[in-house]
Amino acid sequence: MAAAMAGTMRNVIKQSVAQANTRQQFGHLINNYGAIQEKLARMSMVHYVTESMAYHISGTMDDGGKDYQLEAAISKVYGSEAAWFTTDEAIQIFGGMGFMKATGLERVLRDLRIFRIFEGSNDVMRLFVALTGMQYAGGHLRELQKALKNPVGNLGLVVNEGLTRGFRKIGIRRGDPSFGDLVNPALKDSADLVSHSVGQFGETVEALLAKYRQGIVDEQFILKRVADAAIDIYAMTVSLSRATRSIKEAKNTAGYETKLVSTFCHEAAQRVSQNLGLTRSSRDVANFKAMSELAQEMCQQGGVVQEHPLGF
């Protein structure tokens, strides 16, 4: 699905760029305006990520890999939402003409809507991504729990875990994976962001499992944020891998790809930090509870609860 979405986006982006290069507003081509430039740049970024996901999963399958269900689920979610975003922004660039049949974009947008539903709705896929990502952490915590019952016999594990948690308390991250030596030096800062994000993810997941235990499967407000963080981490990883390959092969687009991936990783790392922070903030968790109560009351009332301001 990611490959199909990437192909659709490539064509939509081509139409959008052609429109930006020919349409004039206020005496200038619209490609000179920051609002349009941001749309085009973000369309290019999500397309690059989607294409990179498709390439990575295909490579895993070609190499005989069997365990790629998680990556496939992530690419399904990301690709279907990226294609919708890209086409919606393309229609915005075209203005009123974007909604006319002549451009073909209105049909693309309508047809794309189903991809967020079938083959497993994106809501269900997010739960799968989050809970699958928590399995390893759960196994680690069970191992640590057993070790604590016999601390003398498992002294190394207990001491290492204690040091790691102690450093976290004073703001020092210990044991985060390092990816700097796997990418081109031009992308090292972005790789460091991935390393930090992975460390944050592991720390947050352990804290959530310790707090909710088996009940975490029912905390869908929280699981959605965990899934979004995991999706962004995977997106950063495959993009860095692809850009490093382009630099290594001295492709003409290597400079463009480096700039694109660096920009994407900076924003993605911010989203990871924000989403993981929401799962541990007492105020935000209270908001989740409030939204649950609001929704329940709407269901009880059969629709909108508040009265119309004009009394209708």
mmCIF file of N, CA and C in Angstrom, residues 1 9 84 109 114 147 170 175 181 187 230 233 252 272 281 285 293 299 310:
data_model
loop_
_atom_site.group_PDB
_atom_site.id
_atom_site.type_symbol
_atom_site.label_atom_id
_atom_site.label_comp_id
_atom_site.label_asym_id
_atom_site.label_seq_id
_atom_site.Cartn_x
_atom_site.Cartn_y
_atom_site.Cartn_z
ATOM 1 N N MET A 1 0.818 -1.202 0.000
ATOM 2 C CA MET A 1 0.000 0.000 0.000
ATOM 3 C C MET A 1 0.863 1.269 0.000
ATOM 4 N N MET A 9 1.011 10.067 -4.813
ATOM 5 C CA MET A 9 1.527 11.357 -4.351
ATOM 6 C C MET A 9 2.488 11.983 -5.354
ATOM 7 N N TRP A 84 -3.516 11.359 1.677
ATOM 8 C CA TRP A 84 -4.680 12.235 1.891
ATOM 9 C C TRP A 84 -4.227 13.676 2.111
ATOM 10 N N LEU A 109 -8.898 12.433 -4.275
ATOM 11 C CA LEU A 109 -9.155 12.628 -2.850
ATOM 12 C C LEU A 109 -10.256 11.692 -2.363
ATOM 13 N N ILE A 114 -10.730 5.620 1.326
ATOM 14 C CA ILE A 114 -10.940 4.237 1.750
ATOM 15 C C ILE A 114 -9.667 3.611 2.315
ATOM 16 N N ALA A 147 14.904 -10.866 38.654
ATOM 17 C CA ALA A 147 16.253 -10.617 39.164
ATOM 18 C C ALA A 147 16.205 -9.988 40.547
ATOM 19 N N ILE A 170 18.680 12.458 37.041
ATOM 20 C CA ILE A 170 19.441 13.717 37.040
ATOM 21 C C ILE A 170 19.624 14.259 35.618
ATOM 22 N N GLY A 175 22.672 4.617 27.893
ATOM 23 C CA GLY A 175 22.250 3.402 27.217
ATOM 24 C C GLY A 175 21.392 3.616 25.986
ATOM 25 N N ASP A 181 27.281 6.443 13.676
ATOM 26 C CA ASP A 181 28.294 5.809 12.832
ATOM 27 C C ASP A 181 27.673 5.052 11.655
ATOM 28 N N LEU A 187 24.506 13.852 8.213
ATOM 29 C CA LEU A 187 23.225 13.507 8.827
ATOM 30 C C LEU A 187 23.373 13.084 10.281
ATOM 31 N N ALA A 230 6.096 5.960 17.742
ATOM 32 C CA ALA A 230 6.780 4.851 17.075
ATOM 33 C C ALA A 230 6.815 5.051 15.564
ATOM 34 N N ILE A 233 9.447 7.606 14.697
ATOM 35 C CA ILE A 233 10.801 7.056 14.859
ATOM 36 C C ILE A 233 11.174 6.190 13.655
ATOM 37 N N ASN A 252 22.711 13.048 -7.818
ATOM 38 C CA ASN A 252 22.540 14.483 -8.030
ATOM 39 C C ASN A 252 21.600 15.112 -7.001
ATOM 40 N N VAL A 272 7.695 13.359 18.555
ATOM 41 C CA VAL A 272 7.905 12.197 19.431
ATOM 42 C C VAL A 272 7.927 12.641 20.887
ATOM 43 N N SER A 281 1.825 13.140 31.400
ATOM 44 C CA SER A 281 1.392 14.384 32.025
ATOM 45 C C SER A 281 0.050 14.169 32.715
ATOM 46 N N VAL A 285 -3.533 13.486 30.897
ATOM 47 C CA VAL A 285 -4.272 12.260 31.205
ATOM 48 C C VAL A 285 -5.664 12.611 31.728
ATOM 49 N N GLU A 293 -15.555 11.037 29.146
ATOM 50 C CA GLU A 293 -16.837 11.357 29.796
ATOM 51 C C GLU A 293 -17.729 12.182 28.872
ATOM 52 N N CYS A 299 -23.314 10.108 23.723
ATOM 53 C CA CYS A 299 -23.974 8.856 23.327
ATOM 54 C C CYS A 299 -25.281 8.665 24.106
ATOM 55 N N LEU A 310 -29.272 29.860 19.506
ATOM 56 C CA LEU A 310 -30.502 30.611 19.223
ATOM 57 C C LEU A 310 -31.748 29.876 19.714
#
